[in-house]
Amino acid sequence: MDISGTQLRAVRAALFTAFVVTLGTASHVLLSRAPLPGATVAAVAAGVFVTAYGLAGRERGFGRIAALLVPLELAADTVFTTGQHACYGRAGGPVAGPLRAVGLDVLCEGRVGSPLARMAGPDPAGELFAHAGPAAAWLLLAAHVGVGLLAAAWL
């Protein structure tokens, strides 16, 4: 059986996308205590699927996988955070004003992870790190790099 066949590549990429995006979305919602916009999750899922499909054709080593996954992990987190701030503001509520006039409300429809955000606690987004010192940013960066390296070792 050829593992690089088009149909099997699509199935492998879809399973990888479902696992990675679900895990990333859930952890981001739990840590930020705010839901994610559906369009943001869909954009990250599309990017992960296209990348996974393109790379599923042949075997690669740890170094090459890690060199790709670590920046992608950081990029996905940045897209998630940007989507949250654009749609829900710094306080976790809906954004009003001129952004609604240019159609941002269409992109912000649907809240992914609302039950998880409520389960994490009543604090709005950003409250978790509101009084954190400079070391918190380095710890968060180290956690993201660690997740990327762990995923590369798994793959």
CSV table of N, CA and C in Angstrom, one decimal:
chain,number,residue,atom,x,y,z
A,1,MET,N,0.8,-1.2,0.0
A,1,MET,CA,0.0,0.0,0.0
A,1,MET,C,0.9,1.2,0.0
A,2,ASP,N,0.6,2.1,-0.9
A,2,ASP,CA,1.4,3.4,-1.1
A,2,ASP,C,0.9,4.4,-0.1
A,3,ILE,N,1.7,4.8,0.9
A,3,ILE,CA,1.3,5.8,1.9
A,3,ILE,C,1.3,7.2,1.4
A,4,SER,N,1.8,7.5,0.1
A,4,SER,CA,1.8,8.8,-0.4
A,4,SER,C,0.7,9.0,-1.4
A,5,GLY,N,-0.2,8.1,-1.5
A,5,GLY,CA,-1.3,8.3,-2.5
A,5,GLY,C,-2.2,9.5,-2.1
A,6,THR,N,-2.8,10.1,-3.1
A,6,THR,CA,-3.6,11.3,-2.9
A,6,THR,C,-4.7,11.2,-1.9
A,7,GLN,N,-5.4,10.1,-1.9
A,7,GLN,CA,-6.5,9.9,-1.0
A,7,GLN,C,-6.0,9.7,0.4
A,8,LEU,N,-5.0,8.9,0.6
A,8,LEU,CA,-4.4,8.6,1.9
A,8,LEU,C,-3.8,9.9,2.5
A,9,ARG,N,-3.1,10.7,1.6
A,9,ARG,CA,-2.5,11.9,2.0
A,9,ARG,C,-3.6,12.9,2.6
A,10,ALA,N,-4.7,12.9,1.9
A,10,ALA,CA,-5.8,13.8,2.3
A,10,ALA,C,-6.4,13.3,3.7
A,11,VAL,N,-6.5,12.0,3.8
A,11,VAL,CA,-7.1,11.5,5.1
A,11,VAL,C,-6.1,11.8,6.2
A,12,ARG,N,-4.8,11.5,6.0
A,12,ARG,CA,-3.8,11.8,7.0
A,12,ARG,C,-3.7,13.3,7.4
A,13,ALA,N,-3.8,14.2,6.4
A,13,ALA,CA,-3.8,15.6,6.6
A,13,ALA,C,-5.0,16.0,7.4
A,14,ALA,N,-6.2,15.5,7.1
A,14,ALA,CA,-7.4,15.8,7.7
A,14,ALA,C,-7.4,15.4,9.2
A,15,LEU,N,-6.9,14.2,9.5
A,15,LEU,CA,-6.8,13.7,10.8
A,15,LEU,C,-5.8,14.5,11.6
A,16,PHE,N,-4.7,14.8,11.1
A,16,PHE,CA,-3.7,15.7,11.7
A,16,PHE,C,-4.3,17.0,12.0
A,17,THR,N,-5.0,17.6,11.1
A,17,THR,CA,-5.6,19.0,11.2
A,17,THR,C,-6.6,18.9,12.4
A,18,ALA,N,-7.5,17.9,12.3
A,18,ALA,CA,-8.5,17.8,13.4
A,18,ALA,C,-7.9,17.7,14.8
A,19,PHE,N,-6.8,16.9,14.9
A,19,PHE,CA,-6.2,16.7,16.2
A,19,PHE,C,-5.5,18.0,16.6
A,20,VAL,N,-4.7,18.6,15.8
A,20,VAL,CA,-3.9,19.7,16.1
A,20,VAL,C,-4.7,21.0,16.4
A,21,VAL,N,-5.7,21.2,15.5
A,21,VAL,CA,-6.5,22.4,15.7
A,21,VAL,C,-7.4,22.3,16.9
A,22,THR,N,-7.9,21.1,17.2
A,22,THR,CA,-8.8,20.9,18.4
A,22,THR,C,-7.9,21.1,19.6
A,23,LEU,N,-6.8,20.5,19.7
A,23,LEU,CA,-5.9,20.7,20.8
A,23,LEU,C,-5.4,22.1,21.0
A,24,GLY,N,-5.0,22.8,19.9
A,24,GLY,CA,-4.6,24.2,20.0
A,24,GLY,C,-5.7,25.1,20.4
A,25,THR,N,-6.9,24.9,19.8
A,25,THR,CA,-8.0,25.8,20.2
A,25,THR,C,-8.4,25.6,21.6
A,26,ALA,N,-8.5,24.4,22.1
A,26,ALA,CA,-8.9,24.1,23.5
A,26,ALA,C,-7.9,24.7,24.5
A,27,SER,N,-6.7,24.5,24.2
A,27,SER,CA,-5.7,25.0,25.1
A,27,SER,C,-5.6,26.6,25.1
A,28,HIS,N,-5.8,27.2,23.9
A,28,HIS,CA,-5.8,28.6,23.9
A,28,HIS,C,-7.0,29.2,24.6
A,29,VAL,N,-8.2,28.6,24.4
A,29,VAL,CA,-9.4,29.1,25.1
A,29,VAL,C,-9.3,28.9,26.6
A,30,LEU,N,-8.8,27.8,27.0
A,30,LEU,CA,-8.6,27.6,28.5
A,30,LEU,C,-7.6,28.5,29.1
A,31,LEU,N,-6.5,28.8,28.5
A,31,LEU,CA,-5.5,29.7,29.0
A,31,LEU,C,-5.9,31.2,28.9
A,32,SER,N,-6.6,31.6,27.8
A,32,SER,CA,-7.0,33.0,27.7
A,32,SER,C,-8.3,33.3,28.3
A,33,ARG,N,-9.1,32.2,28.6
A,33,ARG,CA,-10.5,32.4,29.2
A,33,ARG,C,-11.4,33.2,28.3
A,34,ALA,N,-11.2,33.1,27.0
A,34,ALA,CA,-12.1,33.8,26.0
A,34,ALA,C,-12.3,32.9,24.8
A,35,PRO,N,-13.5,32.9,24.2
A,35,PRO,CA,-13.7,32.0,23.1
A,35,PRO,C,-13.0,32.6,21.9
A,36,LEU,N,-12.8,31.7,20.8
A,36,LEU,CA,-12.2,32.1,19.6
A,36,LEU,C,-13.2,32.4,18.5
A,37,PRO,N,-13.0,33.3,17.6
A,37,PRO,CA,-13.9,33.5,16.5
A,37,PRO,C,-13.9,32.3,15.6
A,38,GLY,N,-15.0,31.9,15.0
A,38,GLY,CA,-15.1,30.7,14.1
A,38,GLY,C,-14.2,30.9,12.9
A,39,ALA,N,-14.2,32.2,12.4
A,39,ALA,CA,-13.4,32.4,11.2
A,39,ALA,C,-11.9,32.3,11.4
A,40,THR,N,-11.5,32.6,12.6
A,40,THR,CA,-10.1,32.5,13.0
A,40,THR,C,-9.7,31.0,13.0
A,41,VAL,N,-10.5,30.2,13.7
A,41,VAL,CA,-10.3,28.8,13.8
A,41,VAL,C,-10.3,28.1,12.4
A,42,ALA,N,-11.2,28.5,11.6
A,42,ALA,CA,-11.3,28.0,10.2
A,42,ALA,C,-10.0,28.4,9.4
A,43,ALA,N,-9.5,29.6,9.5
A,43,ALA,CA,-8.3,30.0,8.8
A,43,ALA,C,-7.1,29.2,9.2
A,44,VAL,N,-7.0,29.0,10.6
A,44,VAL,CA,-5.9,28.2,11.0
A,44,VAL,C,-6.0,26.7,10.6
A,45,ALA,N,-7.2,26.2,10.6
A,45,ALA,CA,-7.4,24.8,10.2
A,45,ALA,C,-7.1,24.7,8.7
A,46,ALA,N,-7.5,25.6,7.9
A,46,ALA,CA,-7.2,25.6,6.5
A,46,ALA,C,-5.7,25.6,6.2
A,47,GLY,N,-5.0,26.5,6.9
A,47,GLY,CA,-3.5,26.6,6.8
A,47,GLY,C,-2.8,25.3,7.2
A,48,VAL,N,-3.3,24.7,8.3
A,48,VAL,CA,-2.7,23.5,8.8
A,48,VAL,C,-3.0,22.3,7.8
A,49,PHE,N,-4.2,22.3,7.3
A,49,PHE,CA,-4.5,21.2,6.3
A,49,PHE,C,-3.6,21.3,5.1
A,50,VAL,N,-3.6,22.5,4.5
A,50,VAL,CA,-2.8,22.7,3.3
A,50,VAL,C,-1.3,22.3,3.5
A,51,THR,N,-0.8,22.8,4.7
A,51,THR,CA,0.6,22.5,5.0
A,51,THR,C,0.8,21.0,5.2
A,52,ALA,N,-0.1,20.3,6.0
A,52,ALA,CA,0.0,18.9,6.2
A,52,ALA,C,-0.1,18.1,4.9
A,53,TYR,N,-1.0,18.5,4.1
A,53,TYR,CA,-1.2,17.8,2.8
A,53,TYR,C,0.0,17.9,1.9
A,54,GLY,N,0.5,19.1,1.9
A,54,GLY,CA,1.7,19.3,1.0
A,54,GLY,C,3.0,18.6,1.5
A,55,LEU,N,3.0,18.3,2.8
A,55,LEU,CA,4.2,17.7,3.4
A,55,LEU,C,4.0,16.2,3.6
A,56,ALA,N,2.9,15.7,3.4
A,56,ALA,CA,2.6,14.3,3.7
A,56,ALA,C,3.1,13.3,2.7
A,57,GLY,N,3.7,13.8,1.6
A,57,GLY,CA,4.1,12.9,0.5
A,57,GLY,C,5.3,12.1,0.8
A,58,ARG,N,6.2,12.5,1.7
A,58,ARG,CA,7.4,11.7,1.9
A,58,ARG,C,7.9,11.9,3.4
A,59,GLU,N,8.8,11.0,3.8
A,59,GLU,CA,9.2,11.0,5.2
A,59,GLU,C,10.3,12.1,5.4
A,60,ARG,N,10.3,12.8,6.5
A,60,ARG,CA,11.2,13.8,6.9
A,60,ARG,C,11.8,13.6,8.2
A,61,GLY,N,12.9,14.1,8.5
A,61,GLY,CA,13.6,13.9,9.8
A,61,GLY,C,13.1,15.0,10.9
A,62,PHE,N,13.5,14.7,12.1
A,62,PHE,CA,13.1,15.6,13.2
A,62,PHE,C,13.5,17.1,13.0
A,63,GLY,N,14.7,17.3,12.5
A,63,GLY,CA,15.1,18.7,12.3
A,63,GLY,C,14.3,19.5,11.4
A,64,ARG,N,14.0,18.9,10.3
A,64,ARG,CA,13.1,19.6,9.3
A,64,ARG,C,11.7,19.8,9.8
A,65,ILE,N,11.2,18.8,10.4
A,65,ILE,CA,9.8,18.9,11.0
A,65,ILE,C,9.8,20.0,12.0
A,66,ALA,N,10.8,20.0,12.9
A,66,ALA,CA,10.8,21.0,14.0
A,66,ALA,C,11.0,22.4,13.5
A,67,ALA,N,11.8,22.5,12.4
A,67,ALA,CA,12.1,23.8,11.9
A,67,ALA,C,10.8,24.4,11.2
A,68,LEU,N,9.9,23.6,10.9
A,68,LEU,CA,8.6,24.0,10.3
A,68,LEU,C,7.6,24.2,11.4
A,69,LEU,N,7.5,23.2,12.3
A,69,LEU,CA,6.4,23.3,13.3
A,69,LEU,C,6.5,24.3,14.4
A,70,VAL,N,7.7,24.7,14.8
A,70,VAL,CA,7.9,25.7,15.9
A,70,VAL,C,7.4,27.0,15.4
A,71,PRO,N,7.8,27.5,14.2
A,71,PRO,CA,7.3,28.8,13.7
A,71,PRO,C,5.8,28.7,13.4
A,72,LEU,N,5.3,27.6,12.9
A,72,LEU,CA,3.8,27.5,12.7
A,72,LEU,C,3.0,27.5,14.0
A,73,GLU,N,3.6,26.9,15.0
A,73,GLU,CA,2.9,26.9,16.4
A,73,GLU,C,2.8,28.4,16.9
A,74,LEU,N,3.9,29.1,16.7
A,74,LEU,CA,3.9,30.5,17.1
A,74,LEU,C,2.9,31.4,16.3
A,75,ALA,N,2.9,31.1,15.0
A,75,ALA,CA,2.0,31.8,14.1
A,75,ALA,C,0.6,31.5,14.4
A,76,ALA,N,0.2,30.3,14.6
A,76,ALA,CA,-1.2,29.9,15.0
A,76,ALA,C,-1.6,30.6,16.3
A,77,ASP,N,-0.7,30.7,17.3
A,77,ASP,CA,-1.1,31.4,18.5
A,77,ASP,C,-1.3,32.8,18.3
A,78,THR,N,-0.4,33.4,17.4
A,78,THR,CA,-0.6,34.8,17.1
A,78,THR,C,-1.9,35.1,16.4
A,79,VAL,N,-2.3,34.2,15.4
A,79,VAL,CA,-3.6,34.4,14.7
A,79,VAL,C,-4.7,34.2,15.7
A,80,PHE,N,-4.7,33.3,16.6
A,80,PHE,CA,-5.7,33.1,17.6
A,80,PHE,C,-5.9,34.3,18.5
A,81,THR,N,-4.7,34.8,19.0
A,81,THR,CA,-4.8,36.0,19.9
A,81,THR,C,-5.3,37.2,19.1
A,82,THR,N,-4.8,37.4,17.9
A,82,THR,CA,-5.3,38.6,17.1
A,82,THR,C,-6.8,38.5,16.9
A,83,GLY,N,-7.3,37.3,16.5
A,83,GLY,CA,-8.7,37.1,16.3
A,83,GLY,C,-9.5,37.4,17.5
A,84,GLN,N,-9.0,37.0,18.7
A,84,GLN,CA,-9.8,37.2,20.0
A,84,GLN,C,-9.8,38.7,20.2
A,85,HIS,N,-8.7,39.4,20.1
A,85,HIS,CA,-8.7,40.9,20.4
A,85,HIS,C,-9.5,41.7,19.4
A,86,ALA,N,-9.4,41.2,18.1
A,86,ALA,CA,-10.2,42.0,17.1
A,86,ALA,C,-11.7,41.8,17.3
A,87,CYS,N,-12.1,40.6,17.7
A,87,CYS,CA,-13.6,40.4,17.8
A,87,CYS,C,-14.1,40.7,19.1
A,88,TYR,N,-13.4,40.4,20.2
A,88,TYR,CA,-14.0,40.5,21.5
A,88,TYR,C,-13.3,41.6,22.3
A,89,GLY,N,-12.3,42.3,21.8
A,89,GLY,CA,-11.7,43.4,22.6
A,89,GLY,C,-10.8,42.8,23.7
A,90,ARG,N,-10.2,43.7,24.4
A,90,ARG,CA,-9.3,43.3,25.5
A,90,ARG,C,-10.0,42.8,26.7
A,91,ALA,N,-11.3,43.3,26.9
A,91,ALA,CA,-12.0,42.8,28.0
A,91,ALA,C,-12.9,41.6,27.8
A,92,GLY,N,-12.8,41.0,26.6
A,92,GLY,CA,-13.6,39.8,26.3
A,92,GLY,C,-15.0,40.0,25.8
A,93,GLY,N,-15.4,41.3,25.7
A,93,GLY,CA,-16.8,41.6,25.2
A,93,GLY,C,-16.8,41.8,23.7
A,94,PRO,N,-17.9,42.0,23.1
A,94,PRO,CA,-18.0,42.2,21.7
A,94,PRO,C,-17.4,43.6,21.3
A,95,VAL,N,-16.8,43.7,20.2
A,95,VAL,CA,-16.3,45.0,19.7
A,95,VAL,C,-17.4,45.8,19.1
A,96,ALA,N,-17.5,47.1,19.4
A,96,ALA,CA,-18.5,47.9,18.8
A,96,ALA,C,-17.8,49.1,18.1
A,97,GLY,N,-18.6,49.9,17.5
A,97,GLY,CA,-18.0,51.1,16.8
A,97,GLY,C,-17.7,50.9,15.4
A,98,PRO,N,-16.6,51.6,14.9
A,98,PRO,CA,-16.3,51.6,13.4
A,98,PRO,C,-16.0,50.2,12.9
A,99,LEU,N,-15.5,49.3,13.7
A,99,LEU,CA,-15.1,48.0,13.2
A,99,LEU,C,-16.4,47.2,12.7
A,100,ARG,N,-17.5,47.5,13.4
A,100,ARG,CA,-18.8,46.8,13.0
A,100,ARG,C,-19.2,47.4,11.6
A,101,ALA,N,-18.9,48.6,11.3
A,101,ALA,CA,-19.3,49.2,10.1
A,101,ALA,C,-18.6,48.6,8.8
A,102,VAL,N,-17.4,48.1,9.0
A,102,VAL,CA,-16.7,47.5,7.9
A,102,VAL,C,-16.9,46.0,7.7
A,103,GLY,N,-17.8,45.5,8.5
A,103,GLY,CA,-18.1,44.0,8.3
A,103,GLY,C,-17.4,43.1,9.2
A,104,LEU,N,-16.8,43.6,10.3
A,104,LEU,CA,-16.1,42.7,11.2
A,104,LEU,C,-17.0,41.8,11.9
A,105,ASP,N,-18.3,42.2,12.0
A,105,ASP,CA,-19.2,41.3,12.7
A,105,ASP,C,-19.4,40.0,11.9
A,106,VAL,N,-19.3,40.0,10.6
A,106,VAL,CA,-19.4,38.8,9.8
A,106,VAL,C,-18.3,37.8,10.2
A,107,LEU,N,-17.1,38.3,10.3
A,107,LEU,CA,-15.9,37.5,10.6
A,107,LEU,C,-16.0,37.0,12.1
A,108,CYS,N,-16.7,37.7,12.9
A,108,CYS,CA,-16.7,37.4,14.3
A,108,CYS,C,-17.9,36.6,14.7
A,109,GLU,N,-18.7,36.2,13.8
A,109,GLU,CA,-19.9,35.3,14.1
A,109,GLU,C,-19.4,34.0,14.6
A,110,GLY,N,-20.1,33.4,15.5
A,110,GLY,CA,-19.7,32.1,16.0
A,110,GLY,C,-18.6,32.2,17.0
A,111,ARG,N,-18.8,31.6,18.2
A,111,ARG,CA,-17.8,31.6,19.2
A,111,ARG,C,-17.4,30.2,19.5
A,112,VAL,N,-16.1,29.9,19.1
A,112,VAL,CA,-15.6,28.5,19.3
A,112,VAL,C,-15.0,28.4,20.7
A,113,GLY,N,-15.5,27.5,21.5
A,113,GLY,CA,-15.0,27.2,22.8
A,113,GLY,C,-15.6,28.0,23.9
A,114,SER,N,-16.8,28.6,23.7
A,114,SER,CA,-17.5,29.3,24.8
A,114,SER,C,-17.7,28.5,26.1
A,115,PRO,N,-18.1,27.2,26.0
A,115,PRO,CA,-18.2,26.4,27.2
A,115,PRO,C,-16.9,26.3,28.0
A,116,LEU,N,-15.8,26.1,27.2
A,116,LEU,CA,-14.5,26.0,27.8
A,116,LEU,C,-14.1,27.3,28.5
A,117,ALA,N,-14.4,28.4,27.9
A,117,ALA,CA,-14.0,29.7,28.5
A,117,ALA,C,-14.8,29.9,29.8
A,118,ARG,N,-16.1,29.5,29.8
A,118,ARG,CA,-16.8,29.7,31.0
A,118,ARG,C,-16.3,28.7,32.1
A,119,MET,N,-15.9,27.5,31.7
A,119,MET,CA,-15.4,26.6,32.7
A,119,MET,C,-14.1,27.0,33.3
A,120,ALA,N,-13.3,27.8,32.5
A,120,ALA,CA,-12.0,28.2,33.0
A,120,ALA,C,-12.1,29.3,34.1
A,121,GLY,N,-13.2,30.0,34.1
A,121,GLY,CA,-13.4,31.0,35.1
A,121,GLY,C,-14.0,32.2,34.6
A,122,PRO,N,-14.4,33.1,35.5
A,122,PRO,CA,-15.1,34.3,35.0
A,122,PRO,C,-14.2,35.5,34.5
A,123,ASP,N,-12.9,35.3,34.7
A,123,ASP,CA,-12.0,36.4,34.3
A,123,ASP,C,-12.0,36.6,32.8
A,124,PRO,N,-12.0,37.9,32.3
A,124,PRO,CA,-12.0,38.1,30.9
A,124,PRO,C,-10.6,37.8,30.3
A,125,ALA,N,-10.5,37.8,29.0
A,125,ALA,CA,-9.2,37.5,28.3
A,125,ALA,C,-8.1,38.5,28.8
A,126,GLY,N,-7.0,38.0,28.9
A,126,GLY,CA,-5.8,38.8,29.3
A,126,GLY,C,-5.7,38.9,30.8
A,127,GLU,N,-6.7,38.6,31.6
A,127,GLU,CA,-6.6,38.8,33.0
A,127,GLU,C,-5.6,37.8,33.7
A,128,LEU,N,-5.4,36.7,33.0
A,128,LEU,CA,-4.5,35.7,33.5
A,128,LEU,C,-3.1,36.2,33.6
A,129,PHE,N,-2.7,37.0,32.6
A,129,PHE,CA,-1.3,37.5,32.6
A,129,PHE,C,-1.3,39.1,32.9
A,130,ALA,N,-2.4,39.6,33.5
A,130,ALA,CA,-2.4,41.1,33.7
A,130,ALA,C,-1.4,41.6,34.6
A,131,HIS,N,-1.1,40.8,35.6
A,131,HIS,CA,-0.1,41.2,36.6
A,131,HIS,C,1.2,40.4,36.6
A,132,ALA,N,1.4,39.7,35.5
A,132,ALA,CA,2.5,38.8,35.4
A,132,ALA,C,3.8,39.6,35.1
A,133,GLY,N,4.9,39.1,35.6
A,133,GLY,CA,6.2,39.8,35.3
A,133,GLY,C,6.7,39.4,33.9
A,134,PRO,N,7.9,39.9,33.6
A,134,PRO,CA,8.5,39.7,32.3
A,134,PRO,C,8.8,38.2,32.0
A,135,ALA,N,9.0,37.5,33.1
A,135,ALA,CA,9.3,36.0,32.9
A,135,ALA,C,8.1,35.2,32.4
A,136,ALA,N,6.9,35.7,32.6
A,136,ALA,CA,5.7,35.0,32.0
A,136,ALA,C,5.8,34.9,30.5
A,137,ALA,N,6.2,36.0,29.9
A,137,ALA,CA,6.3,36.0,28.4
A,137,ALA,C,7.3,34.9,27.9
A,138,TRP,N,8.4,34.8,28.6
A,138,TRP,CA,9.5,33.9,28.3
A,138,TRP,C,9.0,32.4,28.6
A,139,LEU,N,8.2,32.3,29.6
A,139,LEU,CA,7.7,30.9,29.9
A,139,LEU,C,6.7,30.5,28.9
A,140,LEU,N,5.8,31.5,28.4
A,140,LEU,CA,4.9,31.2,27.4
A,140,LEU,C,5.5,30.8,26.1
A,141,LEU,N,6.6,31.6,25.7
A,141,LEU,CA,7.4,31.3,24.5
A,141,LEU,C,8.0,29.9,24.6
A,142,ALA,N,8.6,29.6,25.8
A,142,ALA,CA,9.2,28.2,26.0
A,142,ALA,C,8.2,27.1,25.9
A,143,ALA,N,6.9,27.4,26.4
A,143,ALA,CA,5.9,26.4,26.3
A,143,ALA,C,5.5,26.1,24.8
A,144,HIS,N,5.4,27.2,24.0
A,144,HIS,CA,5.1,27.0,22.6
A,144,HIS,C,6.2,26.3,21.9
A,145,VAL,N,7.4,26.7,22.1
A,145,VAL,CA,8.6,26.0,21.5
A,145,VAL,C,8.6,24.5,21.9
A,146,GLY,N,8.3,24.2,23.2
A,146,GLY,CA,8.3,22.9,23.7
A,146,GLY,C,7.2,22.0,23.0
A,147,VAL,N,6.0,22.6,22.8
A,147,VAL,CA,4.9,22.0,22.1
A,147,VAL,C,5.3,21.7,20.7
A,148,GLY,N,5.9,22.6,20.0
A,148,GLY,CA,6.4,22.4,18.7
A,148,GLY,C,7.4,21.3,18.6
A,149,LEU,N,8.4,21.2,19.5
A,149,LEU,CA,9.4,20.2,19.5
A,149,LEU,C,8.8,18.8,19.8
A,150,LEU,N,7.8,18.8,20.8
A,150,LEU,CA,7.2,17.5,21.1
A,150,LEU,C,6.4,17.0,19.9
A,151,ALA,N,5.7,17.9,19.2
A,151,ALA,CA,4.9,17.5,18.0
A,151,ALA,C,5.9,17.0,16.9
A,152,ALA,N,7.0,17.6,16.8
A,152,ALA,CA,8.0,17.2,15.8
A,152,ALA,C,8.5,15.8,16.2
A,153,ALA,N,8.8,15.6,17.4
A,153,ALA,CA,9.3,14.3,17.9
A,153,ALA,C,8.2,13.2,17.6
A,154,TRP,N,6.9,13.6,17.8
A,154,TRP,CA,5.8,12.6,17.6
A,154,TRP,C,5.7,12.2,16.1
A,155,LEU,N,5.9,13.3,15.3
A,155,LEU,CA,5.7,13.0,13.8
A,155,LEU,C,7.0,12.3,13.3
